PDB file of C-alpha atoms and ligand atoms in Angstrom:
ATOM      1  CA  MET A  24       0.000   0.000   0.000  1.00 76.00           C
ATOM      2  CA  GLU A  25       1.304   3.447  -0.977  1.00 79.00           C
ATOM      3  CA  LYS A  26       0.654   6.298   1.460  1.00 79.00           C
ATOM      4  CA  THR A  27      -0.489   8.468  -1.426  1.00 85.00           C
ATOM      5  CA  GLN A  28      -3.314   6.123  -2.486  1.00 93.00           C
ATOM      6  CA  PRO A  29      -6.728   7.719  -1.892  1.00 96.00           C
ATOM      7  CA  ILE A  30      -9.337   6.766   0.691  1.00 97.00           C
ATOM      8  CA  GLY A  31     -12.740   5.772  -0.710  1.00 98.00           C
ATOM      9  CA  VAL A  32     -15.893   7.010   1.016  1.00 98.00           C
ATOM     10  CA  PHE A  33     -19.466   6.326  -0.024  1.00 98.00           C
ATOM     11  CA  ASP A  34     -23.045   7.020   0.971  1.00 98.00           C
ATOM     12  CA  SER A  35     -26.436   7.333  -0.711  1.00 97.00           C
ATOM     13  CA  GLY A  36     -26.016  11.128  -0.838  1.00 96.00           C
ATOM     14  CA  VAL A  37     -24.613  13.973   1.247  1.00 96.00           C
ATOM     15  CA  GLY A  38     -24.623  12.075   4.574  1.00 97.00           C
ATOM     16  CA  GLY A  39     -21.130  10.666   4.084  1.00 98.00           C
ATOM     17  CA  LEU A  40     -19.812  14.218   3.815  1.00 97.00           C
ATOM     18  CA  THR A  41     -19.923  14.279   7.635  1.00 97.00           C
ATOM     19  CA  VAL A  42     -17.151  11.655   7.447  1.00 98.00           C
ATOM     20  CA  VAL A  43     -15.330  13.582   4.699  1.00 97.00           C
ATOM     21  CA  LYS A  44     -15.304  16.696   6.876  1.00 96.00           C
ATOM     22  CA  SER A  45     -13.859  14.818   9.821  1.00 95.00           C
ATOM     23  CA  LEU A  46     -11.274  13.092   7.618  1.00 95.00           C
ATOM     24  CA  TRP A  47     -10.241  16.389   6.080  1.00 93.00           C
ATOM     25  CA  GLU A  48      -9.997  18.138   9.479  1.00 92.00           C
ATOM     26  CA  HIS A  49      -7.758  15.416  10.915  1.00 92.00           C
ATOM     27  CA  PHE A  50      -5.815  14.252   7.833  1.00 92.00           C
ATOM     28  CA  PRO A  51      -5.879  17.049   5.230  1.00 92.00           C
ATOM     29  CA  GLN A  52      -3.056  15.376   3.281  1.00 92.00           C
ATOM     30  CA  GLU A  53      -5.216  12.333   2.457  1.00 94.00           C
ATOM     31  CA  GLN A  54      -6.855  12.217  -0.961  1.00 95.00           C
ATOM     32  CA  ILE A  55     -10.558  11.318  -0.892  1.00 96.00           C
ATOM     33  CA  VAL A  56     -12.614   9.641  -3.618  1.00 98.00           C
ATOM     34  CA  TYR A  57     -16.300   9.967  -2.732  1.00 98.00           C
ATOM     35  CA  PHE A  58     -19.292   8.255  -4.269  1.00 98.00           C
ATOM     36  CA  GLY A  59     -22.798   9.557  -3.525  1.00 97.00           C
ATOM     37  CA  ASP A  60     -25.357   7.110  -4.871  1.00 97.00           C
ATOM     38  CA  THR A  61     -27.977   9.781  -5.471  1.00 96.00           C
ATOM     39  CA  ALA A  62     -29.599   7.654  -8.215  1.00 95.00           C
ATOM     40  CA  HIS A  63     -30.788   5.261  -5.481  1.00 95.00           C
ATOM     41  CA  LEU A  64     -31.467   7.765  -2.717  1.00 93.00           C
ATOM     42  CA  PRO A  65     -32.847   7.178  -0.109  1.00 95.00           C
ATOM     43  CA  TYR A  66     -31.348   3.803   0.789  1.00 96.00           C
ATOM     44  CA  GLY A  67     -33.959   3.691   3.550  1.00 94.00           C
ATOM     45  CA  SER A  68     -36.581   2.747   0.972  1.00 93.00           C
ATOM     46  CA  HIS A  69     -34.659  -0.208  -0.509  1.00 95.00           C
ATOM     47  CA  SER A  70     -34.504  -3.876   0.423  1.00 95.00           C
ATOM     48  CA  PRO A  71     -31.373  -5.347   2.065  1.00 95.00           C
ATOM     49  CA  GLU A  72     -30.637  -7.265  -1.189  1.00 95.00           C
ATOM     50  CA  GLN A  73     -30.686  -4.048  -3.212  1.00 95.00           C
ATOM     51  CA  ILE A  74     -28.526  -2.223  -0.674  1.00 96.00           C
ATOM     52  CA  ILE A  75     -25.949  -5.046  -0.786  1.00 96.00           C
ATOM     53  CA  HIS A  76     -25.953  -4.913  -4.596  1.00 95.00           C
ATOM     54  CA  PHE A  77     -25.415  -1.112  -4.626  1.00 96.00           C
ATOM     55  CA  GLY A  78     -22.590  -1.414  -2.083  1.00 97.00           C
ATOM     56  CA  LEU A  79     -20.742  -4.089  -4.063  1.00 97.00           C
ATOM     57  CA  GLU A  80     -20.874  -1.999  -7.241  1.00 96.00           C
ATOM     58  CA  ILE A  81     -19.676   1.107  -5.424  1.00 97.00           C
ATOM     59  CA  VAL A  82     -16.765  -0.686  -3.750  1.00 97.00           C
ATOM     60  CA  GLU A  83     -15.723  -1.962  -7.189  1.00 96.00           C
ATOM     61  CA  PHE A  84     -15.889   1.594  -8.550  1.00 96.00           C
ATOM     62  CA  LEU A  85     -13.741   2.873  -5.665  1.00 97.00           C
ATOM     63  CA  LEU A  86     -11.241   0.025  -6.095  1.00 97.00           C
ATOM     64  CA  ASP A  87     -10.870   1.089  -9.754  1.00 95.00           C
ATOM     65  CA  HIS A  88      -9.667   4.398  -8.272  1.00 96.00           C
ATOM     66  CA  THR A  89      -6.948   2.444  -6.398  1.00 97.00           C
ATOM     67  CA  VAL A  90      -8.244   3.316  -2.925  1.00 97.00           C
ATOM     68  CA  LYS A  91      -6.276   1.938   0.031  1.00 97.00           C
ATOM     69  CA  ALA A  92      -9.420   1.594   2.196  1.00 97.00           C
ATOM     70  CA  VAL A  93     -13.155   2.215   1.973  1.00 98.00           C
ATOM     71  CA  ILE A  94     -15.380   3.844   4.554  1.00 98.00           C
ATOM     72  CA  ALA A  95     -18.994   2.770   4.145  1.00 98.00           C
ATOM     73  CA  ALA A  96     -20.117   6.204   5.398  1.00 98.00           C
ATOM     74  CA  CYS A  97     -23.686   4.981   5.413  1.00 98.00           C
ATOM     75  CA  ASN A  98     -25.175   3.220   8.416  1.00 98.00           C
ATOM     76  CA  THR A  99     -27.778   1.524   6.255  1.00 98.00           C
ATOM     77  CA  SER A 100     -25.142  -0.054   4.050  1.00 98.00           C
ATOM     78  CA  SER A 101     -22.921  -0.790   7.079  1.00 98.00           C
ATOM     79  CA  SER A 102     -25.824  -2.481   8.888  1.00 98.00           C
ATOM     80  CA  VAL A 103     -26.974  -4.748   6.093  1.00 97.00           C
ATOM     81  CA  SER A 104     -23.946  -5.271   3.850  1.00 97.00           C
ATOM     82  CA  LEU A 105     -20.621  -4.714   5.639  1.00 98.00           C
ATOM     83  CA  SER A 106     -19.584  -8.388   5.733  1.00 97.00           C
ATOM     84  CA  HIS A 107     -20.458  -8.788   2.016  1.00 98.00           C
ATOM     85  CA  LEU A 108     -18.348  -5.759   1.125  1.00 98.00           C
ATOM     86  CA  GLN A 109     -15.430  -6.876   3.292  1.00 98.00           C
ATOM     87  CA  GLU A 110     -15.515 -10.338   1.758  1.00 97.00           C
ATOM     88  CA  LYS A 111     -15.231  -8.923  -1.781  1.00 96.00           C
ATOM     89  CA  SER A 112     -12.662  -6.223  -1.084  1.00 98.00           C
ATOM     90  CA  PRO A 113      -8.881  -6.687  -0.974  1.00 97.00           C
ATOM     91  CA  VAL A 114      -8.578  -3.446   1.061  1.00 97.00           C
ATOM     92  CA  PRO A 115     -10.136  -2.719   4.483  1.00 97.00           C
ATOM     93  CA  VAL A 116     -13.811  -1.699   4.460  1.00 98.00           C
ATOM     94  CA  ILE A 117     -14.901   0.095   7.618  1.00 98.00           C
ATOM     95  CA  GLY A 118     -18.503   0.654   8.679  1.00 98.00           C
ATOM     96  CA  MET A 119     -20.249   3.144  10.943  1.00 98.00           C
ATOM     97  CA  VAL A 120     -21.937   0.911  13.519  1.00 98.00           C
ATOM     98  CA  GLU A 121     -19.009  -0.325  15.614  1.00 97.00           C
ATOM     99  CA  PRO A 122     -17.373   3.138  16.013  1.00 97.00           C
ATOM    100  CA  GLY A 123     -20.739   4.668  16.999  1.00 97.00           C
ATOM    101  CA  VAL A 124     -21.422   1.942  19.541  1.00 98.00           C
ATOM    102  CA  GLN A 125     -18.020   2.258  21.186  1.00 97.00           C
ATOM    103  CA  ALA A 126     -18.350   6.052  21.450  1.00 97.00           C
ATOM    104  CA  ALA A 127     -21.841   5.746  22.972  1.00 98.00           C
ATOM    105  CA  LEU A 128     -20.658   3.191  25.540  1.00 98.00           C
ATOM    106  CA  ARG A 129     -17.894   5.564  26.627  1.00 97.00           C
ATOM    107  CA  LYS A 130     -20.478   8.330  27.184  1.00 97.00           C
ATOM    108  CA  THR A 131     -23.504   6.678  28.765  1.00 98.00           C
ATOM    109  CA  LYS A 132     -23.961   6.710  32.536  1.00 97.00           C
ATOM    110  CA  ASN A 133     -27.399   5.083  32.858  1.00 98.00           C
ATOM    111  CA  LYS A 134     -26.788   2.501  30.067  1.00 98.00           C
ATOM    112  CA  ARG A 135     -29.953   3.574  28.245  1.00 98.00           C
ATOM    113  CA  ILE A 136     -28.959   4.492  24.709  1.00 98.00           C
ATOM    114  CA  GLY A 137     -31.100   5.739  21.824  1.00 98.00           C
ATOM    115  CA  VAL A 138     -30.276   5.237  18.141  1.00 98.00           C
ATOM    116  CA  LEU A 139     -31.881   7.287  15.360  1.00 98.00           C
ATOM    117  CA  ALA A 140     -31.618   5.428  12.059  1.00 98.00           C
ATOM    118  CA  THR A 141     -33.245   4.464   8.778  1.00 97.00           C
ATOM    119  CA  LYS A 142     -35.829   1.670   8.635  1.00 97.00           C
ATOM    120  CA  PRO A 143     -33.462  -0.967   7.133  1.00 97.00           C
ATOM    121  CA  THR A 144     -30.852  -0.151   9.810  1.00 98.00           C
ATOM    122  CA  VAL A 145     -33.426  -0.534  12.601  1.00 98.00           C
ATOM    123  CA  GLU A 146     -34.827  -3.740  11.069  1.00 97.00           C
ATOM    124  CA  SER A 147     -31.346  -5.248  10.645  1.00 97.00           C
ATOM    125  CA  GLY A 148     -30.872  -5.191  14.428  1.00 98.00           C
ATOM    126  CA  ALA A 149     -27.203  -4.326  13.809  1.00 98.00           C
ATOM    127  CA  TYR A 150     -26.934  -1.713  16.565  1.00 98.00           C
ATOM    128  CA  GLU A 151     -28.555  -3.972  19.202  1.00 97.00           C
ATOM    129  CA  ARG A 152     -26.221  -6.836  18.217  1.00 97.00           C
ATOM    130  CA  VAL A 153     -23.037  -4.790  18.455  1.00 98.00           C
ATOM    131  CA  PHE A 154     -24.118  -3.105  21.719  1.00 98.00           C
ATOM    132  CA  ARG A 155     -24.964  -6.478  23.324  1.00 97.00           C
ATOM    133  CA  LEU A 156     -21.626  -7.978  22.288  1.00 97.00           C
ATOM    134  CA  SER A 157     -19.765  -5.106  23.954  1.00 97.00           C
ATOM    135  CA  ASP A 158     -21.991  -4.688  27.014  1.00 97.00           C
ATOM    136  CA  PRO A 159     -24.893  -7.078  27.719  1.00 96.00           C
ATOM    137  CA  ASP A 160     -26.302  -4.694  30.371  1.00 97.00           C
ATOM    138  CA  VAL A 161     -26.980  -1.848  28.006  1.00 98.00           C
ATOM    139  CA  GLN A 162     -30.571  -1.090  26.916  1.00 98.00           C
ATOM    140  CA  VAL A 163     -30.931   0.081  23.338  1.00 98.00           C
ATOM    141  CA  PHE A 164     -33.915   2.016  21.967  1.00 98.00           C
ATOM    142  CA  THR A 165     -33.977   2.407  18.174  1.00 98.00           C
ATOM    143  CA  GLN A 166     -36.154   4.843  16.276  1.00 98.00           C
ATOM    144  CA  SER A 167     -36.517   4.960  12.504  1.00 97.00           C
ATOM    145  CA  CYS A 168     -36.789   8.426  11.000  1.00 97.00           C
ATOM    146  CA  PRO A 169     -37.834   8.005   7.346  1.00 96.00           C
ATOM    147  CA  LEU A 170     -38.459  11.707   6.704  1.00 96.00           C
ATOM    148  CA  PHE A 171     -35.066  12.968   7.877  1.00 96.00           C
ATOM    149  CA  VAL A 172     -33.031  12.011   4.776  1.00 95.00           C
ATOM    150  CA  PRO A 173     -35.317  13.783   2.245  1.00 93.00           C
ATOM    151  CA  LEU A 174     -35.392  16.857   4.511  1.00 94.00           C
ATOM    152  CA  VAL A 175     -31.581  16.967   4.647  1.00 94.00           C
ATOM    153  CA  GLU A 176     -31.065  16.267   0.945  1.00 91.00           C
ATOM    154  CA  ASN A 177     -33.473  19.084   0.082  1.00 88.00           C
ATOM    155  CA  GLY A 178     -31.817  21.545   2.464  1.00 87.00           C
ATOM    156  CA  ARG A 179     -34.974  21.848   4.605  1.00 87.00           C
ATOM    157  CA  THR A 180     -33.236  21.485   7.940  1.00 89.00           C
ATOM    158  CA  GLY A 181     -34.481  24.706   9.533  1.00 85.00           C
ATOM    159  CA  ARG A 182     -38.167  24.527   8.599  1.00 90.00           C
ATOM    160  CA  ARG A 183     -40.994  24.469  11.151  1.00 91.00           C
ATOM    161  CA  GLU A 184     -42.248  21.093   9.883  1.00 94.00           C
ATOM    162  CA  THR A 185     -38.743  19.681  10.424  1.00 96.00           C
ATOM    163  CA  TYR A 186     -39.026  20.548  14.132  1.00 97.00           C
ATOM    164  CA  GLN A 187     -42.470  18.917  14.313  1.00 96.00           C
ATOM    165  CA  ILE A 188     -41.234  15.738  12.624  1.00 97.00           C
ATOM    166  CA  ALA A 189     -38.127  15.622  14.827  1.00 98.00           C
ATOM    167  CA  ARG A 190     -40.257  16.043  17.970  1.00 97.00           C
ATOM    168  CA  SER A 191     -42.371  13.038  17.031  1.00 98.00           C
ATOM    169  CA  TYR A 192     -39.284  10.863  16.407  1.00 98.00           C
ATOM    170  CA  LEU A 193     -37.543  11.978  19.594  1.00 98.00           C
ATOM    171  CA  GLN A 194     -40.477  11.711  21.997  1.00 98.00           C
ATOM    172  CA  PRO A 195     -40.301   7.891  22.478  1.00 98.00           C
ATOM    173  CA  LEU A 196     -36.575   8.123  23.217  1.00 98.00           C
ATOM    174  CA  GLN A 197     -37.090  10.957  25.699  1.00 97.00           C
ATOM    175  CA  GLU A 198     -39.807   8.878  27.380  1.00 97.00           C
ATOM    176  CA  ALA A 199     -37.387   5.933  27.522  1.00 98.00           C
ATOM    177  CA  GLU A 200     -35.012   8.249  29.452  1.00 98.00           C
ATOM    178  CA  VAL A 201     -31.984   7.619  27.279  1.00 98.00           C
ATOM    179  CA  ASP A 202     -28.948   9.654  28.330  1.00 98.00           C
ATOM    180  CA  THR A 203     -27.066   9.126  25.043  1.00 98.00           C
ATOM    181  CA  LEU A 204     -28.308   9.357  21.475  1.00 98.00           C
ATOM    182  CA  VAL A 205     -26.429   8.011  18.445  1.00 98.00           C
ATOM    183  CA  PHE A 206     -26.802   9.503  14.989  1.00 98.00           C
ATOM    184  CA  GLY A 207     -27.298   6.101  13.363  1.00 98.00           C
ATOM    185  CA  CYS A 208     -27.490   7.659   9.895  1.00 98.00           C
ATOM    186  CA  THR A 209     -24.808   9.934   8.476  1.00 98.00           C
ATOM    187  CA  HIS A 210     -27.443  12.380   7.233  1.00 97.00           C
ATOM    188  CA  TYR A 211     -28.689  13.161  10.743  1.00 97.00           C
ATOM    189  CA  PRO A 212     -25.785  15.332  12.000  1.00 96.00           C
ATOM    190  CA  PHE A 213     -27.089  17.916   9.478  1.00 96.00           C
ATOM    191  CA  LEU A 214     -30.086  18.125  11.842  1.00 97.00           C
ATOM    192  CA  ALA A 215     -27.992  18.427  15.007  1.00 96.00           C
ATOM    193  CA  PRO A 216     -29.179  21.999  15.803  1.00 96.00           C
ATOM    194  CA  VAL A 217     -32.838  20.905  15.544  1.00 97.00           C
ATOM    195  CA  ILE A 218     -32.270  17.775  17.625  1.00 97.00           C
ATOM    196  CA  LYS A 219     -30.232  19.645  20.279  1.00 97.00           C
ATOM    197  CA  HIS A 220     -32.953  22.274  20.512  1.00 96.00           C
ATOM    198  CA  ILE A 221     -35.554  19.577  21.241  1.00 97.00           C
ATOM    199  CA  ILE A 222     -33.611  17.322  23.611  1.00 96.00           C
ATOM    200  CA  GLY A 223     -31.780  20.050  25.513  1.00 93.00           C
ATOM    201  CA  GLU A 224     -28.669  19.473  27.611  1.00 90.00           C
ATOM    202  CA  GLY A 225     -29.625  16.238  29.357  1.00 90.00           C
ATOM    203  CA  ILE A 226     -28.920  13.842  26.463  1.00 97.00           C
ATOM    204  CA  GLN A 227     -25.467  13.503  24.891  1.00 97.00           C
ATOM    205  CA  LEU A 228     -25.190  13.149  21.122  1.00 97.00           C
ATOM    206  CA  VAL A 229     -22.798  10.750  19.397  1.00 97.00           C
ATOM    207  CA  ASP A 230     -21.685  11.403  15.828  1.00 96.00           C
ATOM    208  CA  PRO A 231     -19.934   8.235  14.572  1.00 96.00           C
ATOM    209  CA  ALA A 232     -18.253  10.275  11.785  1.00 95.00           C
ATOM    210  CA  LYS A 233     -15.521  11.365  14.186  1.00 90.00           C
ATOM    211  CA  GLU A 234     -15.056   7.869  15.581  1.00 94.00           C
ATOM    212  CA  VAL A 235     -14.813   6.133  12.220  1.00 97.00           C
ATOM    213  CA  VAL A 236     -11.928   8.392  11.221  1.00 96.00           C
ATOM    214  CA  SER A 237      -9.930   7.431  14.330  1.00 94.00           C
ATOM    215  CA  GLU A 238     -10.615   3.764  13.596  1.00 95.00           C
ATOM    216  CA  LEU A 239      -9.380   4.233  10.027  1.00 96.00           C
ATOM    217  CA  ALA A 240      -6.285   6.118  11.236  1.00 94.00           C
ATOM    218  CA  GLY A 241      -5.442   3.174  13.506  1.00 94.00           C
ATOM    219  CA  ILE A 242      -5.904   0.570  10.762  1.00 94.00           C
ATOM    220  CA  LEU A 243      -3.959   2.473   8.086  1.00 92.00           C
ATOM    221  CA  LYS A 244      -1.485   3.996  10.568  1.00 91.00           C
ATOM    222  CA  LEU A 245      -2.168   7.438   9.099  1.00 87.00           C
ATOM    223  CA  ASP A 246       0.642   9.711  10.217  1.00 78.00           C
ATOM    224  CA  GLY A 247       0.006  13.079   8.625  1.00 70.00           C
ATOM    225  CA  HIS A 248       2.681  12.603   5.892  1.00 66.00           C
ATOM    226  CA  ARG A 249       3.488  15.738   3.955  1.00 66.00           C
ATOM    227  CA  GLY A 250       2.810  15.525   0.261  1.00 69.00           C
ATOM    228  CA  GLU A 251       1.217  17.571  -2.459  1.00 75.00           C
ATOM    229  CA  THR A 252      -2.211  19.044  -1.693  1.00 80.00           C
ATOM    230  CA  PRO A 253      -4.529  16.218  -2.748  1.00 89.00           C
ATOM    231  CA  LYS A 254      -7.061  16.556  -5.529  1.00 92.00           C
ATOM    232  CA  HIS A 255     -10.249  15.093  -4.127  1.00 95.00           C
ATOM    233  CA  LEU A 256     -12.768  13.442  -6.433  1.00 96.00           C
ATOM    234  CA  PHE A 257     -16.521  13.511  -5.800  1.00 97.00           C
ATOM    235  CA  TYR A 258     -18.934  11.503  -7.882  1.00 96.00           C
ATOM    236  CA  ALA A 259     -22.710  11.185  -7.768  1.00 96.00           C
ATOM    237  CA  SER A 260     -24.758   8.630  -9.671  1.00 95.00           C
ATOM    238  CA  GLY A 261     -27.950  10.692 -10.029  1.00 92.00           C
ATOM    239  CA  SER A 262     -28.755  14.346  -9.502  1.00 87.00           C
ATOM    240  CA  ILE A 263     -25.709  16.441  -8.665  1.00 92.00           C
ATOM    241  CA  THR A 264     -27.246  19.882  -8.178  1.00 90.00           C
ATOM    242  CA  SER A 265     -28.848  19.438  -4.749  1.00 88.00           C
ATOM    243  CA  PHE A 266     -25.946  17.172  -3.744  1.00 93.00           C
ATOM    244  CA  TYR A 267     -23.560  19.990  -4.628  1.00 94.00           C
ATOM    245  CA  THR A 268     -25.607  22.790  -3.060  1.00 92.00           C
ATOM    246  CA  THR A 269     -26.223  21.019   0.259  1.00 92.00           C
ATOM    247  CA  GLY A 270     -22.680  19.610   0.334  1.00 93.00           C
ATOM    248  CA  LYS A 271     -21.011  22.942  -0.404  1.00 93.00           C
ATOM    249  CA  GLU A 272     -22.893  24.654   2.395  1.00 92.00           C
ATOM    250  CA  PHE A 273     -21.907  21.915   4.820  1.00 93.00           C
ATOM    251  CA  LEU A 274     -18.244  21.646   3.784  1.00 93.00           C
ATOM    252  CA  GLY A 275     -17.535  25.391   3.677  1.00 89.00           C
ATOM    253  CA  SER A 276     -14.021  26.041   2.360  1.00 86.00           C
ATOM    254  CA  PHE A 277     -13.347  22.423   1.376  1.00 86.00           C
ATOM    255  CA  PRO A 278     -12.415  22.223  -2.330  1.00 83.00           C
ATOM    256  CA  PHE A 279     -15.607  20.652  -3.641  1.00 89.00           C
ATOM    257  CA  LYS A 280     -16.534  19.723  -7.191  1.00 92.00           C
ATOM    258  CA  VAL A 281     -18.917  16.983  -8.213  1.00 95.00           C
ATOM    259  CA  GLN A 282     -19.029  14.883 -11.333  1.00 95.00           C
ATOM    260  CA  GLN A 283     -21.956  12.758 -12.418  1.00 94.00           C
ATOM    261  CA  VAL A 284     -21.032   9.183 -13.171  1.00 93.00           C
ATOM    262  CA  SER A 285     -22.806   5.894 -13.726  1.00 85.00           C
ATOM    263  CA  LEU A 286     -21.773   2.813 -11.822  1.00 79.00           C
ATOM    264  CA  ASN A 287     -20.073   1.284 -14.837  1.00 63.00           C
ATOM    265  CA  SER A 288     -17.659   4.252 -14.586  1.00 46.00           C
ATOM    266  CA  GLN A 289     -19.059   6.220 -17.513  1.00 47.00           C
ATOM    267  CA  VAL A 290     -18.505   9.875 -16.706  1.00 49.00           C
ATOM    268  CA  LYS A 291     -21.645  11.713 -17.801  1.00 53.00           C
ATOM    269  CA  GLY A 292     -20.488  15.313 -18.021  1.00 56.00           C
ATOM    270  CA  ALA A 293     -18.045  17.944 -16.862  1.00 56.00           C
ATOM    271  CA  PRO A 294     -17.675  18.413 -13.083  1.00 59.00           C
ATOM    272  CA  ILE A 295     -19.710  21.186 -11.504  1.00 60.00           C
ATOM    273  CA  GLY A 296     -18.158  23.586  -9.048  1.00 57.00           C
ATOM    274  CA  ASN A 297     -19.036  26.942  -7.593  1.00 43.00           C
ATOM    275  CA  ARG A 298     -19.189  28.914 -10.799  1.00 39.00           C
ATOM    276  CA  ASP A 299     -21.381  26.489 -12.729  1.00 43.00           C
ATOM    277  CA  ILE A 300     -23.926  26.311  -9.943  1.00 38.00           C
ATOM    278  CA  GLU A 301     -23.947  30.085  -9.525  1.00 34.00           C
ATOM    279  CA  ASN A 302     -24.610  30.414 -13.241  1.00 34.00           C
ATOM    280  CA  GLU A 303     -27.538  28.042 -12.896  1.00 34.00           C
ATOM    281  CA  GLY A 304     -28.845  30.207 -10.065  1.00 30.00           C
ATOM    282  CA  LEU A 305     -28.866  27.202  -7.771  1.00 31.00           C
ATOM    283  CA  LEU A 306     -26.688  28.499  -4.950  1.00 29.00           C
ATOM    284  CA  HIS A 307     -29.627  30.214  -3.338  1.00 30.00           C
ATOM    285  CA  PRO A 308     -32.523  27.773  -3.458  1.00 29.00           C
ATOM    286  CA  GLU A 309     -35.799  29.151  -2.157  1.00 30.00           C
ATOM    287  CA  ASN A 310     -36.309  28.547   1.531  1.00 27.00           C
TER     288      ASN A 310
HETATM  289  N1  DGL B 419     -26.823   8.218   5.136  1.00 71.34           N
HETATM  290  C1  DGL B 419     -27.272   6.884   5.088  1.00 71.34           C
HETATM  291  C2  DGL B 419     -27.192   6.193   6.416  1.00 71.34           C
HETATM  292  O1  DGL B 419     -26.275   6.483   7.141  1.00 71.34           O
HETATM  293  C3  DGL B 419     -28.381   6.515   4.161  1.00 71.34           C
HETATM  294  C4  DGL B 419     -29.674   7.204   4.337  1.00 71.34           C
HETATM  295  C5  DGL B 419     -30.657   6.914   3.207  1.00 71.34           C
HETATM  296  O2  DGL B 419     -30.291   7.080   2.046  1.00 71.34           O
HETATM  297  O3  DGL B 419     -31.801   6.519   3.515  1.00 71.34           O
HETATM  298  O4  DGL B 419     -27.986   5.346   6.748  1.00 71.34           O
END
């Protein structure tokens, strides 16, 4: 493995950018190749078989870009397909569940932990399984939040209806008196201000994006080598305009350009960056 090989990251859409941001903050010298499977968004509405199929194709695409490791920056894919992806990949494939669980166990005092996730993640039972293996005394309360991903992808995080929806998802977990709450979907940290506003100070939030980067650093022995400033590559399989607009706002000064691509590696057009989107008048979508 060469130090200069890129790190592959994938998700159904912008959610995995929470991992990109953390990777970039801690290891800015590492080149990232990102795949947002916006053609199949949201993964929450697909069957486990379909999600496994998408994941295998994406890992193959990333391997064609000579990645030295892959982060499945998608809890849904991590929950239902991680072992399938690991089996097929010659490089390490790291998922979101284990890092999130370990971080939550370090934080909880009353051993009552909530997990917000997509329906396939909840139905897979992955979080319960990994929690039980690490600490059989812990009580896990999962809540599926099917409307969160479309709200995030469409940049509707601050709307009044978003608060109402979030309240209804959070109420059962508040009633269960959890003291720790895991973002069990990489899209949900985009809603952190809304969620914090509703739950207040008493419940601690866990964002597995930070944890997965430390796990990766340990596996690859990332050491902050000095090299040329990396040229990151971002691909999306479906729409790139809302992916770009929401992603750009989230990533701030990160050098961000997105290219549309199909899973058989056919690039569909020139990459879009700031200027192109401004020309299309899409940088300021109506609120
Ligand atoms: N961000 C993904 C996750 O962590 C997928 C969400 C979706 O597309 O439904 O689960």
